[in-house]
Amino acid sequence: MQRIYLDNAATTALDPLVLEAMMPYLTEKFGNPSSIYSYGRESRLAIENARKTVAKLLGAHPAEIFFTSGGTESSNTAIQAAILDLGCTHIISSPIEHHATLHTVEYFQQRHGIAVSWIRVLPDGHVDLGQLRELLAAHDGKSLVTLMHANNEIGNLTDIHKVGEICKEFNAIFHSDTVQTVGHYPFDLRNTPVHFITGAGHKFHGPKGVGILYINENVQIKPFIHGGSQERNMRAGTENLYGIVGFAKALELAMTNYEKDSAYIGELKAYMAQQLLKEIPETTINGDCFGKSLYTVLNVAFPKTEKSEMLLFNLDINGICASGGSACTSGADLGSHVIRAFNNDPNKVAVRFSFCKHNTTAEIDQVIAKLKGMF
C-alpha cells in the first residue's frame, strides 16, 4: 500500500543533498572538534562554517547563533535565561503555545513564583495583540513575552515585528518560538526586535536532534549546560558535528528554493482546503487558513460521527499519515489544547494535514476520496 505522508509539521524527510553533506562527518571526518590535531581542527572548521552560513541566512551575526538539540531545548533555555539571568519577574504567553513553552512557563510559575499572564485568543485563533500592551502596562517589574511566530497546529502567523515593537516600549524581553518558520520564511534578525528565536532542522528536511537558539548580541546570559567550553562556553558537551553540518545545508537549500517551494506548497494547501469544503458537508477550517497563516499547515474540523471519531485510525489503515495536533502529545487522548483555547466544539473532530515539496495534488485527491468514504 502506498503511504501518503501529510504530517510534515511533525517532521520532514531528510533531503538527499543534506545527507550527502553530512556523510563525510559520519565517516572519515569524525574528529572531536575540541581536539587540537588536524582531524579536530577540520571538524571545528565545519561547525564554524555552518554557524556562518546559518547566521548569514537569518540576517544575524555568527556569535548570536548557538547550536542545540532542537526547539525544545532552545525554548527552555531562553525562558530560563530571561528569568534567572535577565531579571524577568513576569511572563506573558498564550494558551496555544507549544508545550515546550507552556510547560516551562508553568514550571517557573509553580517552582519560582513567577507571575504569569495569559493573552486572549480570538475566535479565529490569533492572539489578541491589543491586549499585550495592557498586560505589559499592568506589571511594574520586567516582563518576558513568549509568543510563537506560527502555531504548529492551526498555522496562524503572529506579527513578531509588531510584538517586538510593543515589547521595546516596556523594556520587555521577547522570545519567539519560530520552529515552524525557520526554514520556511526569510528572516532578517538584524532588523527584527526579538531577543531569542528557535529552530529545528527536522522541520525543513534536515536531521533530527539539532536546532539553534538565536541570542541577540545585546543580551548577556550565563551558560545553560555546564562542563566543557563548547559553543563559546555556553553549552557544554561534544558537538553534534554531522547534525550541525546538516542543519546548515538544509537551511541553505530551503532558502535557495523558498520562492518556488512556498508557492507550490501553498497551492497544495489551498487545493485541499477547497476540495474538503466542497466534498464533505459540514466541514470547516480551524484558524485563519486563508489569511495570516502558514502555507504548510491545514487544520480541518470534521463533523463528529461514529466513523469520524476513529478518523486518524482509519486514515492510518489507509496509509495516510496525519495528526490530531502536535506530535509531541499524540499519545495523550486529551484533544488539542490549541483547538480548546478558541473553538471547543464537541461536535467537531480536528485533523491537521501539513505539506511539503514532495506532496502532490494526486495524493490529495486520493486522501479526499478516502475521506468521502468515511462520512
mmCIF file of C-alpha atoms in Angstrom:
data_model
loop_
_atom_site.group_PDB
_atom_site.id
_atom_site.type_symbol
_atom_site.label_atom_id
_atom_site.label_comp_id
_atom_site.label_asym_id
_atom_site.label_seq_id
_atom_site.Cartn_x
_atom_site.Cartn_y
_atom_site.Cartn_z
ATOM 1 C CA MET A 1 0.000 0.000 0.000
ATOM 2 C CA GLN A 2 1.299 3.429 -0.971
ATOM 3 C CA ARG A 3 1.849 5.701 2.018
ATOM 4 C CA ILE A 4 0.762 9.329 1.784
ATOM 5 C CA TYR A 5 2.616 11.481 4.286
ATOM 6 C CA LEU A 6 0.771 14.651 5.301
ATOM 7 C CA ASP A 7 2.318 15.324 8.719
ATOM 8 C CA ASN A 8 5.277 17.481 7.749
ATOM 9 C CA ALA A 9 4.719 19.877 10.662
ATOM 10 C CA ALA A 10 5.747 16.966 12.899
ATOM 11 C CA THR A 11 8.856 16.079 10.911
ATOM 12 C CA THR A 12 10.084 16.004 7.320
ATOM 13 C CA ALA A 13 12.061 13.551 5.227
ATOM 14 C CA LEU A 14 15.810 14.134 5.154
ATOM 15 C CA ASP A 15 16.840 15.737 1.874
ATOM 16 C CA PRO A 16 19.356 13.526 -0.030
ATOM 17 C CA LEU A 17 21.602 16.564 -0.569
ATOM 18 C CA VAL A 18 21.637 17.129 3.198
ATOM 19 C CA LEU A 19 22.596 13.506 3.814
ATOM 20 C CA GLU A 20 25.349 13.869 1.213
ATOM 21 C CA ALA A 21 26.736 16.915 3.066
ATOM 22 C CA MET A 22 26.585 15.033 6.383
ATOM 23 C CA MET A 23 28.135 11.749 5.251
ATOM 24 C CA PRO A 24 31.830 12.767 5.415
ATOM 25 C CA TYR A 25 31.318 13.744 9.066
ATOM 26 C CA LEU A 26 29.734 10.371 9.788
ATOM 27 C CA THR A 27 32.691 8.523 8.294
ATOM 28 C CA GLU A 28 36.191 9.866 7.657
ATOM 29 C CA LYS A 29 35.883 13.397 9.143
ATOM 30 C CA PHE A 30 34.932 12.218 12.624
ATOM 31 C CA GLY A 31 37.417 14.155 14.765
ATOM 32 C CA ASN A 32 36.337 15.727 18.049
ATOM 33 C CA PRO A 33 36.003 19.480 17.380
ATOM 34 C CA SER A 34 37.797 20.204 20.674
ATOM 35 C CA SER A 35 40.920 18.234 19.711
ATOM 36 C CA ILE A 36 43.989 20.189 18.651
ATOM 37 C CA TYR A 37 45.217 17.856 15.886
ATOM 38 C CA SER A 38 44.134 18.165 12.241
ATOM 39 C CA TYR A 39 41.098 15.872 12.484
ATOM 40 C CA GLY A 40 39.729 18.019 15.303
ATOM 41 C CA ARG A 41 40.571 21.299 13.596
ATOM 42 C CA GLU A 42 38.798 20.088 10.456
ATOM 43 C CA SER A 43 35.656 19.362 12.474
ATOM 44 C CA ARG A 44 35.854 22.704 14.268
ATOM 45 C CA LEU A 45 36.093 24.496 10.922
ATOM 46 C CA ALA A 46 32.988 22.661 9.676
ATOM 47 C CA ILE A 47 30.991 23.825 12.697
ATOM 48 C CA GLU A 48 32.094 27.428 12.406
ATOM 49 C CA ASN A 49 31.398 27.459 8.670
ATOM 50 C CA ALA A 50 27.922 26.089 9.409
ATOM 51 C CA ARG A 51 27.409 28.830 12.014
ATOM 52 C CA LYS A 52 28.403 31.494 9.481
ATOM 53 C CA THR A 53 26.035 30.011 6.895
ATOM 54 C CA VAL A 54 23.098 29.935 9.310
ATOM 55 C CA ALA A 55 23.818 33.457 10.548
ATOM 56 C CA LYS A 56 24.016 34.839 7.012
ATOM 57 C CA LEU A 57 20.759 33.167 6.003
ATOM 58 C CA LEU A 58 18.945 34.522 9.084
ATOM 59 C CA GLY A 59 20.457 38.009 8.928
ATOM 60 C CA ALA A 60 22.305 37.550 12.218
ATOM 61 C CA HIS A 61 25.902 37.681 13.452
ATOM 62 C CA PRO A 62 27.623 34.276 13.838
ATOM 63 C CA ALA A 63 28.212 34.999 17.536
ATOM 64 C CA GLU A 64 24.414 35.133 18.015
ATOM 65 C CA ILE A 65 23.848 31.557 16.784
ATOM 66 C CA PHE A 66 24.111 28.648 19.236
ATOM 67 C CA PHE A 67 23.572 25.054 18.174
ATOM 68 C CA THR A 68 21.307 22.964 20.412
ATOM 69 C CA SER A 69 19.475 19.635 20.304
ATOM 70 C CA GLY A 70 16.314 21.256 18.897
ATOM 71 C CA GLY A 71 13.429 23.605 19.516
ATOM 72 C CA THR A 72 12.500 22.271 22.951
ATOM 73 C CA GLU A 73 15.949 22.833 24.431
ATOM 74 C CA SER A 74 16.180 26.243 22.778
ATOM 75 C CA SER A 75 12.845 27.488 24.147
ATOM 76 C CA ASN A 76 13.562 26.071 27.610
ATOM 77 C CA THR A 77 16.912 27.845 27.630
ATOM 78 C CA ALA A 78 15.552 31.210 26.502
ATOM 79 C CA ILE A 79 12.754 31.238 29.096
ATOM 80 C CA GLN A 80 15.083 30.113 31.872
ATOM 81 C CA ALA A 81 17.645 32.766 30.969
ATOM 82 C CA ALA A 82 15.019 35.514 30.923
ATOM 83 C CA ILE A 83 14.012 34.622 34.492
ATOM 84 C CA LEU A 84 17.321 33.678 36.097
ATOM 85 C CA ASP A 85 19.748 35.950 34.222
ATOM 86 C CA LEU A 86 17.785 38.889 32.834
ATOM 87 C CA GLY A 87 15.615 39.654 35.855
ATOM 88 C CA CYS A 88 12.148 38.997 34.435
ATOM 89 C CA THR A 89 9.549 38.646 37.185
ATOM 90 C CA HIS A 90 6.506 38.296 34.952
ATOM 91 C CA ILE A 91 5.750 36.143 31.901
ATOM 92 C CA ILE A 92 3.166 36.895 29.220
ATOM 93 C CA SER A 93 2.308 33.963 26.978
ATOM 94 C CA SER A 94 -0.685 32.390 25.241
ATOM 95 C CA PRO A 95 -2.577 29.145 25.868
ATOM 96 C CA ILE A 96 -1.868 27.965 22.293
ATOM 97 C CA GLU A 97 1.930 27.796 22.595
ATOM 98 C CA HIS A 98 3.855 24.573 22.042
ATOM 99 C CA HIS A 99 4.231 22.535 25.229
ATOM 100 C CA ALA A 100 7.978 23.261 25.223
ATOM 101 C CA THR A 101 6.962 26.801 26.118
ATOM 102 C CA LEU A 102 3.804 26.129 28.140
ATOM 103 C CA HIS A 103 5.361 23.573 30.470
ATOM 104 C CA THR A 104 8.458 25.712 31.026
ATOM 105 C CA VAL A 105 6.291 28.727 31.879
ATOM 106 C CA GLU A 106 4.222 26.599 34.250
ATOM 107 C CA TYR A 107 7.407 25.298 35.891
ATOM 108 C CA PHE A 108 8.656 28.791 36.710
ATOM 109 C CA GLN A 109 5.213 29.832 37.881
ATOM 110 C CA GLN A 110 4.907 26.878 40.259
ATOM 111 C CA ARG A 111 8.516 26.449 41.405
ATOM 112 C CA HIS A 112 9.788 30.028 41.345
ATOM 113 C CA GLY A 113 6.625 32.028 41.985
ATOM 114 C CA ILE A 114 6.852 33.917 38.704
ATOM 115 C CA ALA A 115 3.674 35.835 37.829
ATOM 116 C CA VAL A 116 2.082 34.673 34.571
ATOM 117 C CA SER A 117 -0.475 36.439 32.377
ATOM 118 C CA TRP A 118 -2.239 34.621 29.541
ATOM 119 C CA ILE A 119 -3.091 36.672 26.488
ATOM 120 C CA ARG A 120 -6.535 36.153 24.961
ATOM 121 C CA VAL A 121 -7.041 34.004 21.884
ATOM 122 C CA LEU A 122 -9.550 35.402 19.397
ATOM 123 C CA PRO A 123 -12.210 33.275 17.635
ATOM 124 C CA ASP A 124 -10.005 32.976 14.536
ATOM 125 C CA GLY A 125 -7.137 31.525 16.592
ATOM 126 C CA HIS A 126 -4.972 34.660 16.598
ATOM 127 C CA VAL A 127 -3.661 36.048 19.869
ATOM 128 C CA ASP A 128 -5.093 39.425 20.869
ATOM 129 C CA LEU A 129 -2.138 41.749 20.410
ATOM 130 C CA GLY A 130 -4.375 44.611 21.507
ATOM 131 C CA GLN A 131 -4.274 43.124 24.997
ATOM 132 C CA LEU A 132 -0.479 42.753 25.051
ATOM 133 C CA ARG A 133 0.173 46.416 25.799
ATOM 134 C CA GLU A 134 -2.396 46.305 28.624
ATOM 135 C CA LEU A 135 -0.740 43.284 30.232
ATOM 136 C CA LEU A 136 2.712 44.861 29.998
ATOM 137 C CA ALA A 137 1.496 48.155 31.450
ATOM 138 C CA ALA A 138 -0.203 46.398 34.357
ATOM 139 C CA HIS A 139 3.054 44.910 35.681
ATOM 140 C CA ASP A 140 5.689 47.011 37.458
ATOM 141 C CA GLY A 141 8.644 44.643 37.038
ATOM 142 C CA LYS A 142 10.423 43.377 33.950
ATOM 143 C CA SER A 143 8.381 41.078 31.714
ATOM 144 C CA LEU A 144 9.185 38.215 29.376
ATOM 145 C CA VAL A 145 6.853 37.922 26.395
ATOM 146 C CA THR A 146 6.942 34.460 24.798
ATOM 147 C CA LEU A 147 4.699 34.144 21.729
ATOM 148 C CA MET A 148 5.223 31.768 18.832
ATOM 149 C CA HIS A 149 5.684 33.040 15.287
ATOM 150 C CA ALA A 150 3.458 30.362 13.744
ATOM 151 C CA ASN A 151 1.211 27.908 15.512
ATOM 152 C CA ASN A 152 2.202 24.322 14.810
ATOM 153 C CA GLU A 153 -1.382 23.010 14.923
ATOM 154 C CA ILE A 154 -3.549 25.587 13.132
ATOM 155 C CA GLY A 155 -0.850 27.504 11.240
ATOM 156 C CA ASN A 156 -1.787 31.033 12.380
ATOM 157 C CA LEU A 157 1.035 33.561 11.949
ATOM 158 C CA THR A 158 1.736 36.264 14.541
ATOM 159 C CA ASP A 159 3.357 39.554 13.548
ATOM 160 C CA ILE A 160 6.586 39.271 15.546
ATOM 161 C CA HIS A 161 7.739 42.707 14.394
ATOM 162 C CA LYS A 162 4.631 44.243 15.970
ATOM 163 C CA VAL A 163 5.090 42.194 19.156
ATOM 164 C CA GLY A 164 8.744 43.207 19.318
ATOM 165 C CA GLU A 165 7.948 46.904 18.955
ATOM 166 C CA ILE A 166 5.403 46.702 21.783
ATOM 167 C CA CYS A 167 7.982 44.912 23.943
ATOM 168 C CA LYS A 168 10.515 47.680 23.264
ATOM 169 C CA GLU A 169 8.067 50.258 24.660
ATOM 170 C CA PHE A 170 8.095 48.441 28.011
ATOM 171 C CA ASN A 171 11.713 47.195 28.006
ATOM 172 C CA ALA A 172 10.397 43.633 27.930
ATOM 173 C CA ILE A 173 12.333 40.569 26.803
ATOM 174 C CA PHE A 174 10.830 38.891 23.733
ATOM 175 C CA HIS A 175 11.232 35.187 22.941
ATOM 176 C CA SER A 176 9.516 33.705 19.900
ATOM 177 C CA ASP A 177 9.204 30.000 19.135
ATOM 178 C CA THR A 178 9.982 30.095 15.411
ATOM 179 C CA VAL A 179 10.377 26.340 14.931
ATOM 180 C CA GLN A 180 7.646 26.269 12.262
ATOM 181 C CA THR A 181 9.013 29.287 10.374
ATOM 182 C CA VAL A 182 12.816 28.989 10.364
ATOM 183 C CA GLY A 183 13.482 27.169 7.098
ATOM 184 C CA HIS A 184 10.083 28.195 5.730
ATOM 185 C CA TYR A 185 10.324 32.002 5.641
ATOM 186 C CA PRO A 186 13.140 34.536 5.139
ATOM 187 C CA PHE A 187 14.419 36.181 8.332
ATOM 188 C CA ASP A 188 16.302 39.424 8.850
ATOM 189 C CA LEU A 189 17.142 39.267 12.534
ATOM 190 C CA ARG A 190 19.238 42.437 12.486
ATOM 191 C CA ASN A 191 16.028 44.310 11.787
ATOM 192 C CA THR A 192 13.671 42.218 13.924
ATOM 193 C CA PRO A 193 13.095 43.383 17.530
ATOM 194 C CA VAL A 194 13.441 39.977 19.190
ATOM 195 C CA HIS A 195 15.862 38.691 21.840
ATOM 196 C CA PHE A 196 15.539 34.926 21.287
ATOM 197 C CA ILE A 197 14.308 32.739 18.442
ATOM 198 C CA THR A 198 14.484 28.977 17.920
ATOM 199 C CA GLY A 199 14.838 26.500 15.068
ATOM 200 C CA ALA A 200 14.821 22.735 14.491
ATOM 201 C CA GLY A 201 16.458 21.064 11.495
ATOM 202 C CA HIS A 202 13.927 18.295 11.029
ATOM 203 C CA LYS A 203 11.144 20.754 10.213
ATOM 204 C CA PHE A 204 12.733 21.654 6.849
ATOM 205 C CA HIS A 205 14.278 18.405 5.569
ATOM 206 C CA GLY A 206 17.296 18.495 7.869
ATOM 207 C CA PRO A 207 18.345 15.952 10.519
ATOM 208 C CA LYS A 208 16.570 15.334 13.811
ATOM 209 C CA GLY A 209 18.307 16.173 17.072
ATOM 210 C CA VAL A 210 19.796 19.506 16.063
ATOM 211 C CA GLY A 211 18.483 23.047 16.373
ATOM 212 C CA ILE A 212 19.504 26.610 17.035
ATOM 213 C CA LEU A 213 18.962 29.270 19.627
ATOM 214 C CA TYR A 214 19.471 32.835 18.438
ATOM 215 C CA ILE A 215 20.502 35.141 21.282
ATOM 216 C CA ASN A 216 20.587 38.825 20.375
ATOM 217 C CA GLU A 217 24.058 40.284 20.865
ATOM 218 C CA ASN A 218 22.699 42.856 23.338
ATOM 219 C CA VAL A 219 21.591 40.082 25.701
ATOM 220 C CA GLN A 220 24.081 38.506 28.117
ATOM 221 C CA ILE A 221 23.107 35.175 29.664
ATOM 222 C CA LYS A 222 25.004 32.556 31.664
ATOM 223 C CA PRO A 223 25.937 29.061 30.444
ATOM 224 C CA PHE A 224 22.922 26.782 30.272
ATOM 225 C CA ILE A 225 24.703 23.415 30.189
ATOM 226 C CA HIS A 226 27.852 23.191 32.299
ATOM 227 C CA GLY A 227 31.012 21.217 31.624
ATOM 228 C CA GLY A 228 33.324 21.951 28.710
ATOM 229 C CA SER A 229 33.835 25.139 26.767
ATOM 230 C CA GLN A 230 31.832 24.229 23.669
ATOM 231 C CA GLU A 231 29.560 26.790 21.978
ATOM 232 C CA ARG A 232 31.718 29.619 23.324
ATOM 233 C CA ASN A 233 31.344 28.391 26.916
ATOM 234 C CA MET A 234 27.543 28.459 26.639
ATOM 235 C CA ARG A 235 26.595 24.819 26.015
ATOM 236 C CA ALA A 236 28.955 22.121 27.238
ATOM 237 C CA GLY A 237 29.155 18.745 25.510
ATOM 238 C CA THR A 238 30.737 17.375 22.356
ATOM 239 C CA GLU A 239 29.008 18.992 19.404
ATOM 240 C CA ASN A 240 26.607 17.147 17.117
ATOM 241 C CA LEU A 241 29.021 17.648 14.237
ATOM 242 C CA TYR A 242 27.166 15.978 11.371
ATOM 243 C CA GLY A 243 23.835 17.320 12.651
ATOM 244 C CA ILE A 244 25.149 20.882 12.641
ATOM 245 C CA VAL A 245 26.533 20.480 9.112
ATOM 246 C CA GLY A 246 23.172 19.027 8.054
ATOM 247 C CA PHE A 247 21.206 21.863 9.666
ATOM 248 C CA ALA A 248 23.193 24.486 7.754
ATOM 249 C CA LYS A 249 22.861 22.625 4.453
ATOM 250 C CA ALA A 250 19.106 22.104 4.918
ATOM 251 C CA LEU A 251 18.585 25.796 5.719
ATOM 252 C CA GLU A 252 20.670 26.802 2.706
ATOM 253 C CA LEU A 253 18.571 24.604 0.392
ATOM 254 C CA ALA A 254 15.321 25.785 1.960
ATOM 255 C CA MET A 255 16.139 29.455 1.490
ATOM 256 C CA THR A 256 17.536 28.970 -2.014
ATOM 257 C CA ASN A 257 14.285 27.314 -3.099
ATOM 258 C CA TYR A 258 11.925 29.345 -0.893
ATOM 259 C CA GLU A 259 10.023 31.213 -3.604
ATOM 260 C CA LYS A 260 9.332 28.107 -5.695
ATOM 261 C CA ASP A 261 8.618 25.713 -2.826
ATOM 262 C CA SER A 262 6.411 28.066 -0.800
ATOM 263 C CA ALA A 263 4.258 28.879 -3.833
ATOM 264 C CA TYR A 264 3.861 25.199 -4.715
ATOM 265 C CA ILE A 265 3.085 24.054 -1.157
ATOM 266 C CA GLY A 266 0.676 26.946 -0.645
ATOM 267 C CA GLU A 267 -1.247 25.860 -3.748
ATOM 268 C CA LEU A 268 -1.480 22.300 -2.397
ATOM 269 C CA LYS A 269 -2.876 23.566 0.904
ATOM 270 C CA ALA A 270 -5.443 25.815 -0.797
ATOM 271 C CA TYR A 271 -6.480 22.988 -3.133
ATOM 272 C CA MET A 272 -7.046 20.537 -0.295
ATOM 273 C CA ALA A 273 -8.982 23.093 1.761
ATOM 274 C CA GLN A 274 -11.256 23.902 -1.178
ATOM 275 C CA GLN A 275 -11.848 20.234 -2.015
ATOM 276 C CA LEU A 276 -12.672 19.299 1.572
ATOM 277 C CA LEU A 277 -15.157 22.146 1.949
ATOM 278 C CA LYS A 278 -16.742 21.152 -1.364
ATOM 279 C CA GLU A 279 -16.851 17.385 -0.921
ATOM 280 C CA ILE A 280 -17.571 16.802 2.794
ATOM 281 C CA PRO A 281 -20.654 18.571 4.206
ATOM 282 C CA GLU A 282 -20.385 20.471 7.488
ATOM 283 C CA THR A 283 -16.589 20.548 7.297
ATOM 284 C CA THR A 284 -14.936 23.788 8.419
ATOM 285 C CA ILE A 285 -11.361 25.043 8.786
ATOM 286 C CA ASN A 286 -9.752 25.847 12.132
ATOM 287 C CA GLY A 287 -7.737 29.040 12.314
ATOM 288 C CA ASP A 288 -7.089 31.777 9.776
ATOM 289 C CA CYS A 289 -6.478 29.393 6.875
ATOM 290 C CA PHE A 290 -6.857 31.875 4.008
ATOM 291 C CA GLY A 291 -5.388 34.848 5.871
ATOM 292 C CA LYS A 292 -2.289 35.161 8.067
ATOM 293 C CA SER A 293 -1.357 31.500 8.067
ATOM 294 C CA LEU A 294 1.499 29.093 7.424
ATOM 295 C CA TYR A 295 1.454 27.821 3.857
ATOM 296 C CA THR A 296 2.336 24.355 5.164
ATOM 297 C CA VAL A 297 -0.455 23.681 7.699
ATOM 298 C CA LEU A 298 -4.178 22.983 7.279
ATOM 299 C CA ASN A 299 -6.309 22.165 10.319
ATOM 300 C CA VAL A 300 -9.712 20.742 9.428
ATOM 301 C CA ALA A 301 -12.790 20.417 11.648
ATOM 302 C CA PHE A 302 -14.806 17.409 10.500
ATOM 303 C CA PRO A 303 -18.352 16.696 11.706
ATOM 304 C CA LYS A 304 -18.322 14.160 14.515
ATOM 305 C CA THR A 305 -19.893 10.812 13.618
ATOM 306 C CA GLU A 306 -19.323 7.229 14.746
ATOM 307 C CA LYS A 307 -16.835 6.866 11.883
ATOM 308 C CA SER A 308 -15.080 10.214 12.293
ATOM 309 C CA GLU A 309 -14.277 9.594 15.957
ATOM 310 C CA MET A 310 -11.858 6.952 14.631
ATOM 311 C CA LEU A 311 -10.744 9.186 11.781
ATOM 312 C CA LEU A 312 -6.988 9.196 12.423
ATOM 313 C CA PHE A 313 -7.010 5.434 12.925
ATOM 314 C CA ASN A 314 -8.937 4.901 9.680
ATOM 315 C CA LEU A 315 -6.600 7.232 7.802
ATOM 316 C CA ASP A 316 -3.645 5.258 9.114
ATOM 317 C CA ILE A 317 -5.207 1.974 7.983
ATOM 318 C CA ASN A 318 -5.427 3.509 4.512
ATOM 319 C CA GLY A 319 -1.765 4.561 4.560
ATOM 320 C CA ILE A 320 -2.428 8.244 5.191
ATOM 321 C CA CYS A 321 -0.315 9.995 7.833
ATOM 322 C CA ALA A 322 -1.963 12.968 9.527
ATOM 323 C CA SER A 323 -2.366 14.083 13.132
ATOM 324 C CA GLY A 324 -4.844 15.463 15.615
ATOM 325 C CA GLY A 325 -2.380 18.079 16.837
ATOM 326 C CA SER A 326 1.217 18.277 17.970
ATOM 327 C CA ALA A 327 3.186 15.051 17.519
ATOM 328 C CA CYS A 328 4.656 15.650 20.981
ATOM 329 C CA THR A 329 1.294 14.921 22.616
ATOM 330 C CA SER A 330 -0.248 12.451 20.169
ATOM 331 C CA GLY A 331 -0.053 9.672 22.762
ATOM 332 C CA ALA A 332 -2.351 11.569 25.135
ATOM 333 C CA ASP A 333 -6.027 11.371 24.220
ATOM 334 C CA LEU A 334 -6.917 14.779 25.610
ATOM 335 C CA GLY A 335 -7.679 16.552 22.366
ATOM 336 C CA SER A 336 -5.807 19.605 21.198
ATOM 337 C CA HIS A 337 -5.125 22.327 23.773
ATOM 338 C CA VAL A 338 -4.874 24.740 20.843
ATOM 339 C CA ILE A 339 -8.354 23.969 19.496
ATOM 340 C CA ARG A 340 -9.822 24.019 23.013
ATOM 341 C CA ALA A 341 -8.476 27.525 23.525
ATOM 342 C CA PHE A 342 -10.617 29.140 20.831
ATOM 343 C CA ASN A 343 -13.095 26.727 19.241
ATOM 344 C CA ASN A 344 -14.021 23.889 21.547
ATOM 345 C CA ASP A 345 -16.943 22.464 19.539
ATOM 346 C CA PRO A 346 -17.771 18.979 20.863
ATOM 347 C CA ASN A 347 -19.443 18.125 17.549
ATOM 348 C CA LYS A 348 -16.215 18.501 15.552
ATOM 349 C CA VAL A 349 -13.110 16.359 15.141
ATOM 350 C CA ALA A 350 -9.880 18.247 14.351
ATOM 351 C CA VAL A 351 -7.260 16.809 11.999
ATOM 352 C CA ARG A 352 -4.032 18.541 10.969
ATOM 353 C CA PHE A 353 -2.699 17.995 7.467
ATOM 354 C CA SER A 354 0.705 19.518 6.762
ATOM 355 C CA PHE A 355 2.509 19.608 3.445
ATOM 356 C CA CYS A 356 5.976 19.701 1.904
ATOM 357 C CA LYS A 357 7.551 19.992 -1.540
ATOM 358 C CA HIS A 358 7.272 16.219 -2.088
ATOM 359 C CA ASN A 359 3.462 16.104 -1.848
ATOM 360 C CA THR A 360 1.265 16.154 -4.973
ATOM 361 C CA THR A 361 -2.298 17.001 -5.971
ATOM 362 C CA ALA A 362 -2.726 13.340 -6.926
ATOM 363 C CA GLU A 363 -2.044 12.387 -3.303
ATOM 364 C CA ILE A 364 -4.553 14.949 -2.093
ATOM 365 C CA ASP A 365 -7.182 13.585 -4.486
ATOM 366 C CA GLN A 366 -6.609 10.114 -3.031
ATOM 367 C CA VAL A 367 -6.991 11.427 0.519
ATOM 368 C CA ILE A 368 -10.206 13.277 -0.382
ATOM 369 C CA ALA A 369 -11.612 10.104 -1.944
ATOM 370 C CA LYS A 370 -10.803 8.087 1.184
ATOM 371 C CA LEU A 371 -12.278 10.732 3.461
ATOM 372 C CA LYS A 372 -15.516 10.865 1.455
ATOM 373 C CA GLY A 373 -15.931 7.166 2.165
ATOM 374 C CA MET A 374 -15.641 7.805 5.896
ATOM 375 C CA PHE A 375 -18.639 10.152 6.088
#
